PDB file of C-alpha atoms in Angstrom:
ATOM      1  CA  MET A 941      68.861  83.293  98.626  1.00  0.00           C
ATOM      2  CA  ARG A 942      70.706  84.643  95.572  1.00  0.00           C
ATOM      3  CA  LEU A 943      74.207  84.437  96.157  1.00  0.00           C
ATOM      4  CA  THR A 944      75.705  86.533  93.008  1.00  0.00           C
ATOM      5  CA  ILE A 945      79.064  86.830  92.462  1.00  0.00           C
ATOM      6  CA  LYS A 946      79.380  90.196  94.222  1.00  0.00           C
ATOM      7  CA  LEU A 947      77.637  89.270  97.765  1.00  0.00           C
ATOM      8  CA  LYS A 948      80.282  86.021  97.311  1.00  0.00           C
ATOM      9  CA  LEU A 949      83.388  88.672  96.937  1.00  0.00           C
ATOM     10  CA  ALA A 950      81.873  90.555  99.608  1.00  0.00           C
ATOM     11  CA  ALA A 951      81.350  87.788 102.666  1.00  0.00           C
ATOM     12  CA  THR A 952      85.063  85.909 101.207  1.00  0.00           C
ATOM     13  CA  PHE A 953      86.629  89.546 101.879  1.00  0.00           C
ATOM     14  CA  ALA A 954      84.677  90.187 104.751  1.00  0.00           C
ATOM     15  CA  THR A 955      84.957  86.941 106.535  1.00  0.00           C
ATOM     16  CA  ILE A 956      88.757  87.334 105.745  1.00  0.00           C
ATOM     17  CA  VAL A 957      88.356  90.860 107.882  1.00  0.00           C
ATOM     18  CA  ALA A 958      86.751  89.946 110.237  1.00  0.00           C
ATOM     19  CA  MET A 959      89.379  86.969 111.208  1.00  0.00           C
ATOM     20  CA  SER A 960      92.216  89.558 110.751  1.00  0.00           C
ATOM     21  CA  ALA A 961      90.702  91.922 113.145  1.00  0.00           C
ATOM     22  CA  VAL A 962      90.132  89.123 115.663  1.00  0.00           C
ATOM     23  CA  THR A 963      93.898  87.724 115.444  1.00  0.00           C
ATOM     24  CA  ALA A 964      94.883  91.345 115.697  1.00  0.00           C
ATOM     25  CA  VAL A 965      93.068  91.675 118.803  1.00  0.00           C
ATOM     26  CA  LEU A 966      94.417  88.756 120.395  1.00  0.00           C
ATOM     27  CA  ALA A 967      97.737  89.709 119.274  1.00  0.00           C
ATOM     28  CA  ILE A 968      97.588  93.034 120.747  1.00  0.00           C
ATOM     29  CA  VAL A 969      96.063  91.006 123.782  1.00  0.00           C
ATOM     30  CA  ASN A 970      98.980  88.508 124.059  1.00  0.00           C
ATOM     31  CA  LEU A 971     101.467  91.315 123.833  1.00  0.00           C
ATOM     32  CA  GLY A 972      99.742  93.543 126.683  1.00  0.00           C
ATOM     33  CA  SER A 973      99.788  90.426 128.442  1.00  0.00           C
ATOM     34  CA  LEU A 974     103.714  89.262 128.297  1.00  0.00           C
ATOM     35  CA  ASN A 975     104.090  93.260 128.566  1.00  0.00           C
ATOM     36  CA  GLY A 976     102.354  92.676 131.987  1.00  0.00           C
ATOM     37  CA  ALA A 977     104.475  89.798 132.963  1.00  0.00           C
ATOM     38  CA  ILE A 978     107.685  91.582 131.812  1.00  0.00           C
ATOM     39  CA  THR A 979     107.000  94.322 133.688  1.00  0.00           C
ATOM     40  CA  LYS A 980     105.968  92.953 136.468  1.00  0.00           C
ATOM     41  CA  MET A 981     109.310  90.959 136.828  1.00  0.00           C
ATOM     42  CA  ILE A 982     111.364  93.776 136.698  1.00  0.00           C
ATOM     43  CA  ALA A 983     108.992  95.352 139.409  1.00  0.00           C
ATOM     44  CA  GLY A 984     109.400  92.369 141.163  1.00  0.00           C
ATOM     45  CA  PRO A 985     112.172  89.872 141.162  1.00  0.00           C
ATOM     46  CA  VAL A 986     114.476  91.706 138.868  1.00  0.00           C
ATOM     47  CA  ALA A 987     114.501  94.708 141.173  1.00  0.00           C
ATOM     48  CA  GLU A 988     114.569  92.669 144.321  1.00  0.00           C
ATOM     49  CA  SER A 989     117.360  91.042 142.581  1.00  0.00           C
ATOM     50  CA  ARG A 990     119.547  94.410 141.984  1.00  0.00           C
ATOM     51  CA  LEU A 991     118.921  95.303 145.548  1.00  0.00           C
ATOM     52  CA  VAL A 992     120.152  92.139 147.586  1.00  0.00           C
ATOM     53  CA  GLY A 993     123.249  92.889 144.941  1.00  0.00           C
ATOM     54  CA  ASP A 994     123.707  96.430 146.429  1.00  0.00           C
ATOM     55  CA  LEU A 995     122.905  95.211 149.997  1.00  0.00           C
ATOM     56  CA  ASN A 996     125.466  92.714 149.841  1.00  0.00           C
ATOM     57  CA  ALA A 997     127.852  95.478 148.095  1.00  0.00           C
ATOM     58  CA  ALA A 998     127.450  98.005 151.040  1.00  0.00           C
ATOM     59  CA  ILE A 999     127.871  95.232 153.405  1.00  0.00           C
ATOM     60  CA  SER A1000     131.524  94.135 152.237  1.00  0.00           C
ATOM     61  CA  LEU A1001     132.607  97.860 151.987  1.00  0.00           C
ATOM     62  CA  LEU A1002     130.934  98.322 155.088  1.00  0.00           C
ATOM     63  CA  VAL A1003     133.268  95.480 156.598  1.00  0.00           C
ATOM     64  CA  ARG A1004     136.473  97.455 154.837  1.00  0.00           C
ATOM     65  CA  LYS A1005     135.923 100.329 156.430  1.00  0.00           C
ATOM     66  CA  GLU A1006     135.712  98.527 159.636  1.00  0.00           C
ATOM     67  CA  LYS A1007     139.002  96.736 159.531  1.00  0.00           C
ATOM     68  CA  ASN A1008     140.049 100.003 157.794  1.00  0.00           C
ATOM     69  CA  ILE A1009     139.571 101.811 160.809  1.00  0.00           C
ATOM     70  CA  ILE A1010     141.070  99.411 162.809  1.00  0.00           C
ATOM     71  CA  LEU A1011     144.596  99.596 160.631  1.00  0.00           C
ATOM     72  CA  ALA A1012     144.594 103.274 160.874  1.00  0.00           C
ATOM     73  CA  THR A1013     146.648 105.867 163.303  1.00  0.00           C
ATOM     74  CA  ASP A1014     146.434 108.930 162.211  1.00  0.00           C
ATOM     75  CA  PRO A1015     143.726 110.243 164.030  1.00  0.00           C
ATOM     76  CA  SER A1016     141.980 112.218 161.238  1.00  0.00           C
ATOM     77  CA  ALA A1017     141.982 108.990 158.916  1.00  0.00           C
ATOM     78  CA  ILE A1018     140.181 107.446 161.956  1.00  0.00           C
ATOM     79  CA  ARG A1019     137.741 109.982 161.865  1.00  0.00           C
ATOM     80  CA  GLU A1020     137.149 109.751 158.218  1.00  0.00           C
ATOM     81  CA  TYR A1021     136.792 106.556 158.196  1.00  0.00           C
ATOM     82  CA  ASP A1022     134.573 106.690 160.820  1.00  0.00           C
ATOM     83  CA  ALA A1023     132.116 108.753 159.486  1.00  0.00           C
ATOM     84  CA  GLN A1024     132.291 105.872 156.415  1.00  0.00           C
ATOM     85  CA  ILE A1025     130.946 103.810 158.364  1.00  0.00           C
ATOM     86  CA  LEU A1026     127.945 105.730 160.002  1.00  0.00           C
ATOM     87  CA  GLY A1027     127.541 106.360 156.258  1.00  0.00           C
ATOM     88  CA  GLY A1028     127.871 103.186 155.050  1.00  0.00           C
ATOM     89  CA  ARG A1029     125.334 102.327 157.607  1.00  0.00           C
ATOM     90  CA  GLN A1030     122.946 104.800 156.572  1.00  0.00           C
ATOM     91  CA  LYS A1031     123.553 103.132 152.707  1.00  0.00           C
ATOM     92  CA  ILE A1032     122.415  99.690 153.715  1.00  0.00           C
ATOM     93  CA  LEU A1033     119.176 100.968 155.685  1.00  0.00           C
ATOM     94  CA  GLN A1034     118.120 103.548 152.960  1.00  0.00           C
ATOM     95  CA  LEU A1035     118.936 100.233 150.004  1.00  0.00           C
ATOM     96  CA  ARG A1036     116.770  97.644 153.340  1.00  0.00           C
ATOM     97  CA  GLN A1037     113.306 100.121 152.955  1.00  0.00           C
ATOM     98  CA  GLN A1038     113.997 100.223 148.593  1.00  0.00           C
ATOM     99  CA  LEU A1039     114.089  96.157 148.770  1.00  0.00           C
ATOM    100  CA  GLU A1040     110.923  95.613 151.364  1.00  0.00           C
ATOM    101  CA  ALA A1041     108.781  98.725 148.828  1.00  0.00           C
ATOM    102  CA  VAL A1042     109.277  95.473 146.360  1.00  0.00           C
ATOM    103  CA  ALA A1043     110.023  92.668 147.853  1.00  0.00           C
ATOM    104  CA  GLN A1044     107.107  89.814 147.565  1.00  0.00           C
ATOM    105  CA  PRO A1045     105.935  88.618 150.954  1.00  0.00           C
ATOM    106  CA  GLU A1046     108.030  85.857 151.745  1.00  0.00           C
ATOM    107  CA  VAL A1047     110.854  88.632 150.733  1.00  0.00           C
ATOM    108  CA  LYS A1048     109.692  90.694 153.606  1.00  0.00           C
ATOM    109  CA  ALA A1049     109.628  87.740 156.085  1.00  0.00           C
ATOM    110  CA  ASP A1050     113.371  87.164 154.860  1.00  0.00           C
ATOM    111  CA  LEU A1051     113.587  90.852 155.468  1.00  0.00           C
ATOM    112  CA  LEU A1052     112.828  90.666 159.182  1.00  0.00           C
ATOM    113  CA  LYS A1053     115.608  87.585 159.613  1.00  0.00           C
ATOM    114  CA  PHE A1054     118.242  90.786 158.171  1.00  0.00           C
ATOM    115  CA  ASP A1055     117.184  93.145 160.791  1.00  0.00           C
ATOM    116  CA  THR A1056     117.588  90.492 163.906  1.00  0.00           C
ATOM    117  CA  ASP A1057     120.674  89.982 162.479  1.00  0.00           C
ATOM    118  CA  TRP A1058     121.690  93.526 161.436  1.00  0.00           C
ATOM    119  CA  GLN A1059     120.698  94.038 164.728  1.00  0.00           C
ATOM    120  CA  ALA A1060     122.820  91.492 166.394  1.00  0.00           C
ATOM    121  CA  TRP A1061     125.923  93.315 164.047  1.00  0.00           C
ATOM    122  CA  MET A1062     125.689  97.034 165.344  1.00  0.00           C
ATOM    123  CA  PRO A1063     126.732  96.627 168.634  1.00  0.00           C
ATOM    124  CA  ILE A1064     129.469  94.813 168.313  1.00  0.00           C
ATOM    125  CA  GLU A1065     130.682  97.288 165.344  1.00  0.00           C
ATOM    126  CA  ASP A1066     130.105 100.199 167.450  1.00  0.00           C
ATOM    127  CA  GLN A1067     132.938  98.434 170.394  1.00  0.00           C
ATOM    128  CA  VAL A1068     135.063  98.224 167.712  1.00  0.00           C
ATOM    129  CA  ARG A1069     135.019 101.948 166.778  1.00  0.00           C
ATOM    130  CA  LYS A1070     134.814 102.524 170.039  1.00  0.00           C
ATOM    131  CA  LEU A1071     138.193 100.566 170.656  1.00  0.00           C
ATOM    132  CA  ALA A1072     139.578 102.270 167.163  1.00  0.00           C
ATOM    133  CA  ILE A1073     138.800 105.462 167.988  1.00  0.00           C
ATOM    134  CA  GLU A1074     141.242 105.131 171.412  1.00  0.00           C
ATOM    135  CA  ASN A1075     144.010 104.539 168.947  1.00  0.00           C
ATOM    136  CA  THR A1076     146.584 102.320 171.373  1.00  0.00           C
ATOM    137  CA  PRO A1077     148.084  99.145 170.460  1.00  0.00           C
ATOM    138  CA  ALA A1078     145.764  97.280 172.771  1.00  0.00           C
ATOM    139  CA  SER A1079     142.482  99.066 172.058  1.00  0.00           C
ATOM    140  CA  ASN A1080     143.760  97.938 168.331  1.00  0.00           C
ATOM    141  CA  THR A1081     144.219  94.735 169.225  1.00  0.00           C
ATOM    142  CA  GLN A1082     141.061  93.814 170.851  1.00  0.00           C
ATOM    143  CA  ALA A1083     139.353  95.670 168.246  1.00  0.00           C
ATOM    144  CA  ALA A1084     140.557  93.194 165.664  1.00  0.00           C
ATOM    145  CA  GLU A1085     139.967  90.840 167.477  1.00  0.00           C
ATOM    146  CA  LEU A1086     136.634  91.908 168.194  1.00  0.00           C
ATOM    147  CA  SER A1087     136.121  91.978 164.444  1.00  0.00           C
ATOM    148  CA  MET A1088     137.556  88.697 163.368  1.00  0.00           C
ATOM    149  CA  LYS A1089     134.895  87.038 165.483  1.00  0.00           C
ATOM    150  CA  GLN A1090     131.977  88.210 166.508  1.00  0.00           C
ATOM    151  CA  SER A1091     131.687  90.979 164.089  1.00  0.00           C
ATOM    152  CA  LYS A1092     132.862  88.231 160.958  1.00  0.00           C
ATOM    153  CA  ALA A1093     129.585  86.092 163.008  1.00  0.00           C
ATOM    154  CA  ALA A1094     127.319  88.193 162.965  1.00  0.00           C
ATOM    155  CA  VAL A1095     128.213  89.576 159.171  1.00  0.00           C
ATOM    156  CA  ASP A1096     128.301  86.104 158.085  1.00  0.00           C
ATOM    157  CA  ALA A1097     124.276  85.555 159.288  1.00  0.00           C
ATOM    158  CA  LEU A1098     123.793  88.780 157.567  1.00  0.00           C
ATOM    159  CA  GLN A1099     125.297  87.565 154.126  1.00  0.00           C
ATOM    160  CA  ARG A1100     123.272  84.056 154.647  1.00  0.00           C
ATOM    161  CA  THR A1101     120.457  85.963 154.885  1.00  0.00           C
ATOM    162  CA  LEU A1102     120.752  87.445 151.589  1.00  0.00           C
ATOM    163  CA  ASP A1103     121.613  84.540 149.637  1.00  0.00           C
ATOM    164  CA  GLY A1104     118.879  83.129 150.650  1.00  0.00           C
ATOM    165  CA  ILE A1105     117.108  86.136 149.794  1.00  0.00           C
ATOM    166  CA  THR A1106     118.553  85.780 146.307  1.00  0.00           C
ATOM    167  CA  ALA A1107     117.780  82.316 146.074  1.00  0.00           C
ATOM    168  CA  ARG A1108     114.586  83.201 146.428  1.00  0.00           C
ATOM    169  CA  THR A1109     114.306  85.920 143.749  1.00  0.00           C
ATOM    170  CA  ASP A1110     116.067  83.551 141.226  1.00  0.00           C
ATOM    171  CA  GLY A1111     113.437  81.092 141.940  1.00  0.00           C
ATOM    172  CA  ASP A1112     110.906  83.766 141.245  1.00  0.00           C
ATOM    173  CA  LEU A1113     112.653  84.688 137.639  1.00  0.00           C
ATOM    174  CA  LYS A1114     112.364  81.642 136.508  1.00  0.00           C
ATOM    175  CA  ARG A1115     109.115  81.532 137.402  1.00  0.00           C
ATOM    176  CA  VAL A1116     108.268  84.143 135.795  1.00  0.00           C
ATOM    177  CA  ASP A1117     110.409  82.981 132.963  1.00  0.00           C
ATOM    178  CA  ALA A1118     108.604  79.732 132.218  1.00  0.00           C
ATOM    179  CA  GLU A1119     105.064  81.570 132.307  1.00  0.00           C
ATOM    180  CA  THR A1120     106.405  84.523 129.396  1.00  0.00           C
ATOM    181  CA  ASP A1121     106.980  81.175 128.065  1.00  0.00           C
ATOM    182  CA  ARG A1122     103.991  80.032 128.237  1.00  0.00           C
ATOM    183  CA  GLN A1123     102.305  83.050 126.629  1.00  0.00           C
ATOM    184  CA  TYR A1124     104.591  83.741 124.105  1.00  0.00           C
ATOM    185  CA  LEU A1125     104.485  79.992 122.886  1.00  0.00           C
ATOM    186  CA  THR A1126      99.964  80.020 123.140  1.00  0.00           C
ATOM    187  CA  ALA A1127     100.312  83.387 121.548  1.00  0.00           C
ATOM    188  CA  ARG A1128     102.698  82.056 118.652  1.00  0.00           C
ATOM    189  CA  THR A1129     100.332  79.092 117.963  1.00  0.00           C
ATOM    190  CA  ILE A1130      97.330  81.057 118.140  1.00  0.00           C
ATOM    191  CA  LEU A1131      98.382  83.910 115.594  1.00  0.00           C
ATOM    192  CA  ILE A1132     100.011  80.867 113.577  1.00  0.00           C
ATOM    193  CA  VAL A1133      96.642  79.213 112.917  1.00  0.00           C
ATOM    194  CA  ALA A1134      94.653  81.682 112.658  1.00  0.00           C
ATOM    195  CA  GLY A1135      96.910  82.739 109.915  1.00  0.00           C
ATOM    196  CA  LEU A1136      96.487  79.062 108.530  1.00  0.00           C
ATOM    197  CA  LEU A1137      93.020  79.481 108.737  1.00  0.00           C
ATOM    198  CA  ILE A1138      92.901  82.884 106.706  1.00  0.00           C
ATOM    199  CA  LEU A1139      95.064  81.288 104.396  1.00  0.00           C
ATOM    200  CA  ALA A1140      93.128  77.989 103.661  1.00  0.00           C
ATOM    201  CA  LEU A1141      89.918  80.603 103.903  1.00  0.00           C
ATOM    202  CA  SER A1142      91.294  82.574 101.339  1.00  0.00           C
ATOM    203  CA  ALA A1143      92.134  80.183  98.863  1.00  0.00           C
ATOM    204  CA  ALA A1144      89.206  77.816  99.668  1.00  0.00           C
ATOM    205  CA  ALA A1145      87.082  80.996  98.618  1.00  0.00           C
ATOM    206  CA  GLY A1146      88.895  81.789  95.796  1.00  0.00           C
ATOM    207  CA  VAL A1147      89.140  78.094  93.895  1.00  0.00           C
ATOM    208  CA  TRP A1148      85.305  78.169  94.781  1.00  0.00           C
ATOM    209  CA  ILE A1149      84.519  81.304  93.151  1.00  0.00           C
ATOM    210  CA  SER A1150      87.028  80.681  90.165  1.00  0.00           C
ATOM    211  CA  MET A1151      85.703  76.923  89.723  1.00  0.00           C
ATOM    212  CA  THR A1152      81.936  78.834  89.911  1.00  0.00           C
ATOM    213  CA  ILE A1153      83.150  80.618  87.034  1.00  0.00           C
ATOM    214  CA  ASN A1154      85.401  78.912  84.917  1.00  0.00           C
ATOM    215  CA  SER A1155      82.209  76.072  84.478  1.00  0.00           C
ATOM    216  CA  GLY A1156      79.568  78.891  83.998  1.00  0.00           C
ATOM    217  CA  LEU A1157      81.572  79.943  80.966  1.00  0.00           C
ATOM    218  CA  GLY A1158      82.871  76.940  79.920  1.00  0.00           C
ATOM    219  CA  LYS A1159      79.521  75.977  79.261  1.00  0.00           C
ATOM    220  CA  ILE A1160      78.791  79.529  77.782  1.00  0.00           C
ATOM    221  CA  LYS A1161      81.753  79.286  75.610  1.00  0.00           C
ATOM    222  CA  ARG A1162      80.863  75.735  74.070  1.00  0.00           C
ATOM    223  CA  LEU A1163      77.084  76.937  73.244  1.00  0.00           C
ATOM    224  CA  ALA A1164      78.855  79.978  71.606  1.00  0.00           C
ATOM    225  CA  GLU A1165      81.009  77.656  69.434  1.00  0.00           C
ATOM    226  CA  GLY A1166      78.301  75.607  68.541  1.00  0.00           C
ATOM    227  CA  VAL A1167      75.933  78.246  67.442  1.00  0.00           C
ATOM    228  CA  ALA A1168      79.189  79.813  65.787  1.00  0.00           C
ATOM    229  CA  ILE A1169      79.058  76.236  63.632  1.00  0.00           C
ATOM    230  CA  GLY A1170      75.138  76.738  63.132  1.00  0.00           C
ATOM    231  CA  ASP A1171      74.434  74.197  65.847  1.00  0.00           C
ATOM    232  CA  LEU A1172      71.060  75.359  67.713  1.00  0.00           C
ATOM    233  CA  ASP A1173      70.050  73.010  69.764  1.00  0.00           C
ATOM    234  CA  GLN A1174      71.995  73.167  72.315  1.00  0.00           C
ATOM    235  CA  THR A1175      70.915  74.437  75.509  1.00  0.00           C
ATOM    236  CA  ILE A1176      72.789  75.114  79.207  1.00  0.00           C
ATOM    237  CA  GLU A1177      71.702  74.419  83.120  1.00  0.00           C
ATOM    238  CA  VAL A1178      73.714  75.458  85.731  1.00  0.00           C
ATOM    239  CA  SER A1179      72.750  75.021  89.226  1.00  0.00           C
ATOM    240  CA  THR A1180      73.910  79.145  90.881  1.00  0.00           C
ATOM    241  CA  ASN A1181      71.938  81.818  91.513  1.00  0.00           C
ATOM    242  CA  ASP A1182      74.187  84.672  90.328  1.00  0.00           C
ATOM    243  CA  GLU A1183      75.466  86.628  87.210  1.00  0.00           C
ATOM    244  CA  ILE A1184      76.038  83.632  85.806  1.00  0.00           C
ATOM    245  CA  LYS A1185      72.830  81.516  85.334  1.00  0.00           C
ATOM    246  CA  ASP A1186      71.457  85.175  84.320  1.00  0.00           C
ATOM    247  CA  LEU A1187      73.834  85.410  81.384  1.00  0.00           C
ATOM    248  CA  VAL A1188      73.227  82.177  80.758  1.00  0.00           C
ATOM    249  CA  VAL A1189      69.922  82.289  80.638  1.00  0.00           C
ATOM    250  CA  THR A1190      70.283  85.235  77.876  1.00  0.00           C
ATOM    251  CA  ILE A1191      71.827  83.105  76.250  1.00  0.00           C
ATOM    252  CA  ASN A1192      69.942  80.420  76.200  1.00  0.00           C
ATOM    253  CA  GLY A1193      67.427  83.191  75.219  1.00  0.00           C
ATOM    254  CA  MET A1194      69.239  83.691  72.620  1.00  0.00           C
ATOM    255  CA  THR A1195      69.995  80.274  71.122  1.00  0.00           C
ATOM    256  CA  ALA A1196      65.939  79.697  71.053  1.00  0.00           C
ATOM    257  CA  ASN A1197      65.301  83.141  69.076  1.00  0.00           C
ATOM    258  CA  LEU A1198      67.751  81.991  66.819  1.00  0.00           C
ATOM    259  CA  ARG A1199      65.991  78.296  66.809  1.00  0.00           C
ATOM    260  CA  ASN A1200      63.325  79.850  65.705  1.00  0.00           C
ATOM    261  CA  THR A1201      64.189  82.452  63.277  1.00  0.00           C
ATOM    262  CA  ALA A1202      65.840  79.565  61.393  1.00  0.00           C
ATOM    263  CA  ALA A1203      62.566  77.579  61.805  1.00  0.00           C
ATOM    264  CA  VAL A1204      60.718  81.063  59.852  1.00  0.00           C
ATOM    265  CA  ALA A1205      63.225  80.932  57.699  1.00  0.00           C
ATOM    266  CA  ASP A1206      63.431  76.859  56.526  1.00  0.00           C
ATOM    267  CA  ASN A1207      59.625  77.346  56.328  1.00  0.00           C
ATOM    268  CA  ILE A1208      59.941  80.051  53.815  1.00  0.00           C
ATOM    269  CA  ALA A1209      62.565  78.122  52.022  1.00  0.00           C
ATOM    270  CA  ASN A1210      60.548  75.374  51.512  1.00  0.00           C
ATOM    271  CA  GLY A1211      57.890  77.848  49.401  1.00  0.00           C
ATOM    272  CA  ASP A1212      55.470  78.503  52.508  1.00  0.00           C
ATOM    273  CA  LEU A1213      54.877  82.429  52.048  1.00  0.00           C
ATOM    274  CA  THR A1214      52.100  82.369  54.948  1.00  0.00           C
ATOM    275  CA  VAL A1215      54.446  82.529  57.682  1.00  0.00           C
ATOM    276  CA  HIS A1216      54.223  85.417  60.243  1.00  0.00           C
ATOM    277  CA  VAL A1217      57.060  86.558  61.165  1.00  0.00           C
ATOM    278  CA  LYS A1218      57.499  88.818  63.738  1.00  0.00           C
ATOM    279  CA  ALA A1219      60.543  91.051  64.650  1.00  0.00           C
ATOM    280  CA  LEU A1220      61.557  90.647  68.002  1.00  0.00           C
ATOM    281  CA  SER A1221      62.691  94.409  67.874  1.00  0.00           C
ATOM    282  CA  ASP A1222      63.297  97.236  65.638  1.00  0.00           C
ATOM    283  CA  LYS A1223      66.804  95.775  65.489  1.00  0.00           C
ATOM    284  CA  ASP A1224      66.108  92.349  65.010  1.00  0.00           C
ATOM    285  CA  THR A1225      67.895  92.502  61.158  1.00  0.00           C
ATOM    286  CA  LEU A1226      66.925  89.004  60.972  1.00  0.00           C
ATOM    287  CA  GLY A1227      63.209  88.765  61.609  1.00  0.00           C
ATOM    288  CA  LEU A1228      62.814  92.678  59.192  1.00  0.00           C
ATOM    289  CA  ALA A1229      64.772  91.225  56.277  1.00  0.00           C
ATOM    290  CA  LEU A1230      62.621  87.587  56.455  1.00  0.00           C
ATOM    291  CA  ALA A1231      59.191  89.874  56.921  1.00  0.00           C
TER     292      ALA A1231
END
């Protein structure tokens, strides 16, 4: 197969372009994987963590409203706090539904425990509300005692359940973070290796083609310098099969023609006028002159 310089250059650049395209595809695939992992993390553990925090805050606010309704003595204020307690309950149930929508199976199992704790608390808080609405010294004292003991125990159970969900969510976040770190390191390694391979291939191809051309041109230069000082006995050989070889064949042919013409001129100089001189072409100035 004839490996011309054009073919070598085309093959080298085609290989580099192909490797660059493969590297780009790998980069896109890995970036897509990282993006998917981050999206999954935001939609899963991050959303879970945020909603658990919102639930804790909503429960704490509901507890504060429970304390406020016990301490209030103005009937209008009591009614307002009671309405706020009922609204707070609805807010907590909404947050619980939102958490279940994004929760992992393990967290959904924890939410069943949350439901049990919630159902244990509500009757206690209803009793506190009822006593606070009565608004008598005895009912307020009873409501305060109920809130400090039974209601607090129920809230503590709720918060322990939420703390368990938080711990599980934190573990999921760490796991996803470790996975994205591994994906990043893998993608970085692939891109670095691919970049180094492309660089090495480019350098090796450049050196190879440059040495091939320089070697051939160097031989041609030495032959031309010999011809310039009248040395017509030189010939050169190259192992490549490209444009350099074509040029070498032409130069060798030129040198051979000059040797033949010099031999004819030498015979004529020795007095042999019977030699047959054939011009190589109508532009062969020396051949025509000898003829």
